[in-house]
Short mmCIF file of C-alpha atoms and ligand atoms in Angstrom, two decimals:
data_model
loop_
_atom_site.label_atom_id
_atom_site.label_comp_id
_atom_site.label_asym_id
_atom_site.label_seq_id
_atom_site.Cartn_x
_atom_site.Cartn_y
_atom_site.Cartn_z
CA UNK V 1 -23.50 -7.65 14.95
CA UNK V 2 -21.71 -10.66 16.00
CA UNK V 3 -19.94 -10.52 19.83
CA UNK V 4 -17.51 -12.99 20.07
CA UNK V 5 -16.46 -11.67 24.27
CA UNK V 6 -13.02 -9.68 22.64
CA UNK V 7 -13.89 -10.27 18.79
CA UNK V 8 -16.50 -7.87 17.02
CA UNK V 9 -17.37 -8.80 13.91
CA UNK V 10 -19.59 -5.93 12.56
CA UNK V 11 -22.01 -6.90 9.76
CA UNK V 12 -22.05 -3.94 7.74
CA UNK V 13 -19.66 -0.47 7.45
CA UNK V 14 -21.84 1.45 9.93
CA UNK V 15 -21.24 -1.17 12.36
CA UNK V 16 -17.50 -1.14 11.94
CA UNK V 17 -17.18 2.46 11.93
CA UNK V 18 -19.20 2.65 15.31
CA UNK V 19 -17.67 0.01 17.21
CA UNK V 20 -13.75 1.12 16.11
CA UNK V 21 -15.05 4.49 17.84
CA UNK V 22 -11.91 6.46 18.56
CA UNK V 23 -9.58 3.31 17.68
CA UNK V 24 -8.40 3.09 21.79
CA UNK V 25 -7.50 -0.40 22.55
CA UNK V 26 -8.85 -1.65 19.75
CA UNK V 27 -6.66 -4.61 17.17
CA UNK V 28 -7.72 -4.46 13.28
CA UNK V 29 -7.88 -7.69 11.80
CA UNK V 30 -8.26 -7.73 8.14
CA UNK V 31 -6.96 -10.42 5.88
CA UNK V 32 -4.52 -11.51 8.87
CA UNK V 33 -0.93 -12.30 7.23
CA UNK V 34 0.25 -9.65 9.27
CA UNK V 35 -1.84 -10.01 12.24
CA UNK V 36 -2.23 -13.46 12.72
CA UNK V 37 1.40 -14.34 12.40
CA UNK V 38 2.49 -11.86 15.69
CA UNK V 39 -0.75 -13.16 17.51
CA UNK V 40 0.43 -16.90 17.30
CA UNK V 41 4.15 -15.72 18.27
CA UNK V 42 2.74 -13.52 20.82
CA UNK V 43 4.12 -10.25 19.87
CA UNK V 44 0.99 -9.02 19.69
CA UNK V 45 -2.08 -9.35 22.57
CA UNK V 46 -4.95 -7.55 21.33
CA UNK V 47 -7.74 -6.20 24.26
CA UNK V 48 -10.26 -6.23 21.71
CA UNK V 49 -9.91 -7.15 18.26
CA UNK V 50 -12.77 -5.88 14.95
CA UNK V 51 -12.64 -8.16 12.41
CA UNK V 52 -13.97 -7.01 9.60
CA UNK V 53 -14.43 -9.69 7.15
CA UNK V 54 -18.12 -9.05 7.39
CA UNK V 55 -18.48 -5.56 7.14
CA UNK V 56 -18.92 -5.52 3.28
CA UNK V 57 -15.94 -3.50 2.52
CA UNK V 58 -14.57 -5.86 -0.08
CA UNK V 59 -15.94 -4.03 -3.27
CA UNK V 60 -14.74 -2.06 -6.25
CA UNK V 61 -17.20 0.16 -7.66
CA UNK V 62 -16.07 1.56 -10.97
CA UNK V 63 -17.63 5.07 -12.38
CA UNK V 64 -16.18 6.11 -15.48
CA UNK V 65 -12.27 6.81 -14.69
CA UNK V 66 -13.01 7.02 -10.85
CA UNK V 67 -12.48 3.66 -9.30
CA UNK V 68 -13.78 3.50 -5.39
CA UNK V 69 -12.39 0.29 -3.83
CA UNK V 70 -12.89 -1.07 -0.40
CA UNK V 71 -10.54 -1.78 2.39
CA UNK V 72 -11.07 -5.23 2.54
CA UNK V 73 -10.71 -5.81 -1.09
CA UNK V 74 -8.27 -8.86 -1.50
CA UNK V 75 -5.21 -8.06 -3.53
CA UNK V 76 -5.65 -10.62 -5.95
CA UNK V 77 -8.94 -8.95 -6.83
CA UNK V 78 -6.97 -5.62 -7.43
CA UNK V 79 -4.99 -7.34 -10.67
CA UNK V 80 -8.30 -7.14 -12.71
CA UNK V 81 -10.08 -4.88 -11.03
CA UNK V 82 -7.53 -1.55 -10.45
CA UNK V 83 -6.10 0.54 -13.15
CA UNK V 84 -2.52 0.55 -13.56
CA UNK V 85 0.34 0.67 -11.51
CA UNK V 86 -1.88 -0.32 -8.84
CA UNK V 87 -2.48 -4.11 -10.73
CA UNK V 88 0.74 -4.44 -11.57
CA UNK V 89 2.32 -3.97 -7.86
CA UNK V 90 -0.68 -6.35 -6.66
CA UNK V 91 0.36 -9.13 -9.37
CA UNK V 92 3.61 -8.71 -7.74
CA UNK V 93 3.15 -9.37 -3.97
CA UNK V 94 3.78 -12.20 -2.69
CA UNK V 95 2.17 -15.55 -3.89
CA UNK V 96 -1.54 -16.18 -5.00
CA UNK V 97 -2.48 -17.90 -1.74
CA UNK V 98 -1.49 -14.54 0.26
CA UNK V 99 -2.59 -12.56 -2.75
CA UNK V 100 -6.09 -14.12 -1.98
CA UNK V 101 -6.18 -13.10 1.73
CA UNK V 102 -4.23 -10.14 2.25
CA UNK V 103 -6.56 -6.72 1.59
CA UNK V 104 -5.69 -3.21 0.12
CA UNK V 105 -6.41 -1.83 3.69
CA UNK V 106 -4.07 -3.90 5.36
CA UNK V 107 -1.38 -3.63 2.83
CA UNK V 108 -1.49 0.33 2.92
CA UNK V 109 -1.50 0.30 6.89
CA UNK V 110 0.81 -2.72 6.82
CA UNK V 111 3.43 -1.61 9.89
CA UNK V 112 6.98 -1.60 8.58
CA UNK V 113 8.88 -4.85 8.21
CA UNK V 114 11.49 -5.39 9.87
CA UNK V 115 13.71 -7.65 7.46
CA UNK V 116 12.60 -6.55 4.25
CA UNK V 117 9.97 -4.00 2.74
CA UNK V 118 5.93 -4.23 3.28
CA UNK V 119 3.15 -1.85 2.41
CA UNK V 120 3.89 -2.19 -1.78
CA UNK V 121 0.59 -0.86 -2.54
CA UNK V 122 1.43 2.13 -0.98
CA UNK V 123 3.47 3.08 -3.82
CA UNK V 124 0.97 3.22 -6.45
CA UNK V 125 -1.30 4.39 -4.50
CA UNK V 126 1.01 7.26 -4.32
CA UNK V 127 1.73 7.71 -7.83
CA UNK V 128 -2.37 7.53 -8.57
CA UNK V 129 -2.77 10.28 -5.84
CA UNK V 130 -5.37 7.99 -4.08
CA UNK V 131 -7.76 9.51 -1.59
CA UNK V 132 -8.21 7.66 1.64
CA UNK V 133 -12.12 7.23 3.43
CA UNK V 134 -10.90 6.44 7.31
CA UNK V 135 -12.70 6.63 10.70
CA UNK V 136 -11.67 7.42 14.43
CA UNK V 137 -11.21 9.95 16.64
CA UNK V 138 -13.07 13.19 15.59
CA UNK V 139 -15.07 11.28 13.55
CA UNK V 140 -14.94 10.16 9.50
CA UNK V 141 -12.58 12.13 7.29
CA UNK V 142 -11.20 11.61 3.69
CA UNK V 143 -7.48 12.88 2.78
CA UNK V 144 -4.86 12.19 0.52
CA UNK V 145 -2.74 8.78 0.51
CA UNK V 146 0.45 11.16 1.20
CA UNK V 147 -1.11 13.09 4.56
CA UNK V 148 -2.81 9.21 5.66
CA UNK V 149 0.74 7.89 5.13
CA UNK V 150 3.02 10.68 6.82
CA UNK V 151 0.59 10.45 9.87
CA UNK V 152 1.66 6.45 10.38
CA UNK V 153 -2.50 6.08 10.07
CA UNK V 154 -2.63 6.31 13.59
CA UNK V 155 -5.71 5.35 15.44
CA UNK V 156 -7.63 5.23 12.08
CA UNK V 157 -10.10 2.79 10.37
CA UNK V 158 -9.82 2.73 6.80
CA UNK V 159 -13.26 2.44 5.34
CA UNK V 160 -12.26 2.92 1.30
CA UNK V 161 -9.94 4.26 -1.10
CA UNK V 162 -10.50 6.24 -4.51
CA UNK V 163 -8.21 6.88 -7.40
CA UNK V 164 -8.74 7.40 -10.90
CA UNK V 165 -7.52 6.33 -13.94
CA UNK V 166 -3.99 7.62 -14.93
CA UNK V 167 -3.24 8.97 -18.38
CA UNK V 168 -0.49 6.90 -18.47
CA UNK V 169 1.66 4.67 -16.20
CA UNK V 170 4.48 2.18 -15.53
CA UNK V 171 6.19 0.49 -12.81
CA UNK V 172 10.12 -0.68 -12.69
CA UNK V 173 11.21 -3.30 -9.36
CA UNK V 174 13.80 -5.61 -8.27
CA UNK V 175 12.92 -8.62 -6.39
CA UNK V 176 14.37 -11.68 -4.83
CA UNK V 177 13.88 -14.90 -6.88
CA UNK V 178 11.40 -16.57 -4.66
CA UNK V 179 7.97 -17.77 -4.43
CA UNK V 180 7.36 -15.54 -1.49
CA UNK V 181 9.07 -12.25 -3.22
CA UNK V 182 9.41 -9.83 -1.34
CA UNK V 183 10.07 -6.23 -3.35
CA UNK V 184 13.63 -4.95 -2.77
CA UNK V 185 12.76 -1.73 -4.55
CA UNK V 186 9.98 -0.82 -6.70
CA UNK V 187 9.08 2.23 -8.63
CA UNK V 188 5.52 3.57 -9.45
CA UNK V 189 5.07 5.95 -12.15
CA UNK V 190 1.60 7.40 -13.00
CA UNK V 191 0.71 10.26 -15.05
CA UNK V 192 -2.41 12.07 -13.09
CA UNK V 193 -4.11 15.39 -13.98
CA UNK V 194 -1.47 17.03 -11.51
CA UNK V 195 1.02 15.90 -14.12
CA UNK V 196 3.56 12.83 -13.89
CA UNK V 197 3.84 11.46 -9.75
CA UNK V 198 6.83 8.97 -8.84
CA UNK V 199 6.63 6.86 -5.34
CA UNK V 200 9.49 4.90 -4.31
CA UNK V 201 9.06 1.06 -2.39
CA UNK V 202 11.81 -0.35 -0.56
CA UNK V 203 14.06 2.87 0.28
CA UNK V 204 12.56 3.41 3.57
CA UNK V 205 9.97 2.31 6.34
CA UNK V 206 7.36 3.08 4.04
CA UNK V 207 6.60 4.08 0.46
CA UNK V 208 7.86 7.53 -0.14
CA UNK V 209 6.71 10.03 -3.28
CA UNK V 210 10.54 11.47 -5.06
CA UNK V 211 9.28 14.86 -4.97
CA UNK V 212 12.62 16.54 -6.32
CA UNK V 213 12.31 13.91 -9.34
CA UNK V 214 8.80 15.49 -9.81
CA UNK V 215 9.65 18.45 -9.73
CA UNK V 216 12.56 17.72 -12.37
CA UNK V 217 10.33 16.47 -14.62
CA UNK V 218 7.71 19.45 -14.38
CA UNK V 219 10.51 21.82 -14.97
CA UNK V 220 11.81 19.97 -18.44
CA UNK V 221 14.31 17.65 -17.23
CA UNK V 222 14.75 14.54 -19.08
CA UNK V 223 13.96 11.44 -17.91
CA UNK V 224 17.56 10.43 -16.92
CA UNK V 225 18.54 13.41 -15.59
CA UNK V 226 14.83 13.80 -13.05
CA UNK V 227 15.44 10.29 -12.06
CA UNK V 228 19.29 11.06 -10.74
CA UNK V 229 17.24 13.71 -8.50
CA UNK V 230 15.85 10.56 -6.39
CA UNK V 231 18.67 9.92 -4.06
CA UNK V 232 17.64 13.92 -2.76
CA UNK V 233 14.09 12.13 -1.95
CA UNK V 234 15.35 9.09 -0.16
CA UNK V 235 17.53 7.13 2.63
CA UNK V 236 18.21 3.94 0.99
CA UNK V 237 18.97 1.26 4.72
CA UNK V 238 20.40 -1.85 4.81
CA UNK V 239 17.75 -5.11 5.31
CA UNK V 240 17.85 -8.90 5.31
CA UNK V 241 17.06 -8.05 1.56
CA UNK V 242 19.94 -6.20 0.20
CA UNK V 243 22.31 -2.83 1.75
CA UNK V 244 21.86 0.22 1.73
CA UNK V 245 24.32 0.74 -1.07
CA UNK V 246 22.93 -1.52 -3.22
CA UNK V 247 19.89 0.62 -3.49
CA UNK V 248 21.13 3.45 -3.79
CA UNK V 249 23.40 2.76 -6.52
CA UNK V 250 20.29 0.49 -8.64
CA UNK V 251 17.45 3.32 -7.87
CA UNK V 252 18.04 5.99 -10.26
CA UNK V 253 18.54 3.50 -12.97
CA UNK V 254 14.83 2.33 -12.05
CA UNK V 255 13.34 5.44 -12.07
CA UNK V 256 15.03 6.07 -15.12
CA UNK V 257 13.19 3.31 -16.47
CA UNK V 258 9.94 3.45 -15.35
CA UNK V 259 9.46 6.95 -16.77
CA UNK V 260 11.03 6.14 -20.05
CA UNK V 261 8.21 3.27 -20.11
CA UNK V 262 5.13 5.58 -19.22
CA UNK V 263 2.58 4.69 -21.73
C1 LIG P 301 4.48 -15.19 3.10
C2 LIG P 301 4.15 -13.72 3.05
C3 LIG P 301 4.58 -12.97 1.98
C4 LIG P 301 4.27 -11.61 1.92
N1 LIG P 301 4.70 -10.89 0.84
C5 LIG P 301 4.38 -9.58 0.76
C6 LIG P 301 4.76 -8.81 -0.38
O1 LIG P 301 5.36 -9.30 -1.34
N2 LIG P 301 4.41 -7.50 -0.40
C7 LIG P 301 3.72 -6.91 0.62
O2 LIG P 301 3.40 -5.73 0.54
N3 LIG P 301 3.37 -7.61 1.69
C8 LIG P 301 3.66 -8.92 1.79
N4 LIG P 301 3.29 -9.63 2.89
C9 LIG P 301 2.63 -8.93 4.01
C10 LIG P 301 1.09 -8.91 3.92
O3 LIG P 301 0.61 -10.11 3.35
C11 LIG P 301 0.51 -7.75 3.09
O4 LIG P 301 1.10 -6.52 3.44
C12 LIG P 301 -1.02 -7.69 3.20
O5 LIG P 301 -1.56 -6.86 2.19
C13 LIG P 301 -1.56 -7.26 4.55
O6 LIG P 301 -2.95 -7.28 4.46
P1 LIG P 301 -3.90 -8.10 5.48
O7 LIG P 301 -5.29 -7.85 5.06
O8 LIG P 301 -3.48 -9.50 5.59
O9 LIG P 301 -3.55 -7.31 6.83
P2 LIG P 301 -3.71 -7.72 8.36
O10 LIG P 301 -2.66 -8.68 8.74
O11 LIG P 301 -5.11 -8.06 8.69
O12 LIG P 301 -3.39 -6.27 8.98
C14 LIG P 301 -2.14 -5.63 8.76
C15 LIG P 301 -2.10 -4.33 9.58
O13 LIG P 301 -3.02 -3.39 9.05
C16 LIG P 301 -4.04 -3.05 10.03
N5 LIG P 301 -5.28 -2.94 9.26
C17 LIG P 301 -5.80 -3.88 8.41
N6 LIG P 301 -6.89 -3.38 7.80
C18 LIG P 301 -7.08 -2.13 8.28
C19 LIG P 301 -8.06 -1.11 8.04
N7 LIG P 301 -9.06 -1.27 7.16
N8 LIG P 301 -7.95 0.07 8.72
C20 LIG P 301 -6.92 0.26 9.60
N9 LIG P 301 -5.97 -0.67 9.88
C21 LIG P 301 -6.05 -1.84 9.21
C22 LIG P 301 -3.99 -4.17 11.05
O14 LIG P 301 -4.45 -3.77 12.31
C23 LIG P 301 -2.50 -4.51 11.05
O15 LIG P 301 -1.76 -3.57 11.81
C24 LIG P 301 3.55 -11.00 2.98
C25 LIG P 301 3.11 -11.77 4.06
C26 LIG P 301 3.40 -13.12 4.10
C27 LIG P 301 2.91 -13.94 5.27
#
């Protein structure tokens, strides 16, 4: 292990988990778009920062459907490497340069943005039902995307994620034309052995799963009438992006669409 006075820099998983401990006072520094940025403006002052760009987390292991994928896996490596609507969403953020630094694990514990929407992994990793590997206080634990999520990921150390490959899945977004595209609202759609899951981007501080559109679909809805069911799931807010009403009013038209293009 590498001690650079306030910078660890553990050389393998082991290391990481033991020297994140119970997470107190401690800075994670993945891929550093997020981080770096609010260091060098000074919003942030770490006491102790565990950078784990050594730790060997940057793999995807692939066993028949189940795909096992490490928190410091770059994005860009997800486009190849992840089934579907996970690719898709990472061929979507941001620009290859970015794409090439920025890591699953940071992306799903990405803190809200405050101008415009972060975290867009976190919406297929919803839809796949993803399973999260983490470490801190009380020790290692693995739990679904949706309980990791609805906790903020407080205090934890994501070690990996797992999902599997969906039966069938699709993916419906608006963006801003820009090299640096930000999502205003995106829509992941997989089709899982718990039946057909739908996870909103961009209608909140983070991705959110439209349970009641779910549930529509389960009970025999059609696809346009579960995806009017959304606006029961959500509360669409105004950003640098776009207003509150304009979401709300271009949603259940996406939803609509990304179901009607499940294949
Ligand atoms: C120009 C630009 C464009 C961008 N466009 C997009 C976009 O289109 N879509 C999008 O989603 N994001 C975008 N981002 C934000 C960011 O690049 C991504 O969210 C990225 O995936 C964050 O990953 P990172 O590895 O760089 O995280 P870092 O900056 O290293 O960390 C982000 C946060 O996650 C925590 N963290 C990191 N890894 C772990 C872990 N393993 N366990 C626990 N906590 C952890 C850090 O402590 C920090 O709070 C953009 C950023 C920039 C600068």
């Amino acid at each position: 292990m590498v001690d650079l006075s306030d910078v660890i820099v553990p050389t393998s998983a082991a290391d990481a988990a033991a020297a994140f401990g119970d997470g107190a006072g401690t800075t994670v520094l993945a891929g550093g778009t997020i981080v770096m940025p609010e260091l060098k403006l000074g919003r942030l002052r770490p006491q102790r920062t565990l950078y784990l760009g050594r730790a060997g987390l940057d793999r995807i292991e692939r066993d028949g459907a189940k795909y096992r994928i490490g928190a410091m896996t770059p994005v860009s490596k997800l486009v190849n490497g992840a089934p579907p609507p996970l690719s898709t969403f990472a061929a979507h953020v941001a620009d290859y340069e970015i794409r090439r630094q920025a890591t699953i694990g940071g992306n799903l514990c990405a803190p809200p943005g405050t101008s415009a929407p972060r975290g867009d992994l976190q919406a297929p990793l919803l839809a796949l039902g993803a399973r999260v590997r983490s470490t801190g206080a009380g020790g290692e634990r693995t739990e679904s995307v949706d309980d990791f999520l609805a906790s903020g990921g407080n205090g934890r150390l994501v070690l990996d994620l797992e999902v599997d490959e969906p039966k069938r899945a699709a993916t419906a977004g608006v963006r801003r034309p820009h090299a640096h595209a930000y999502s205003i609202l995106a829509v992941a759609a997989a089709e899982t052995a718990d039946g057909v899951r739908v996870a909103i981007l961009g209608a909140g501080p983070r991705a959110v799963r439209a349970a009641s559109v779910e549930r529509a679909l389960a009970g025999g809805a059609s696809n346009d009438e579960a995806a009017s069911k959304v606006l029961d799931d959500v509360e669409p807010v105004d950003d640098a992006l776009a207003s509150a009403w304009y979401r709300r009013e271009v949603l259940p038209g996406l939803v609509a669409r990304a179901l009607e293009d499940l294949r």
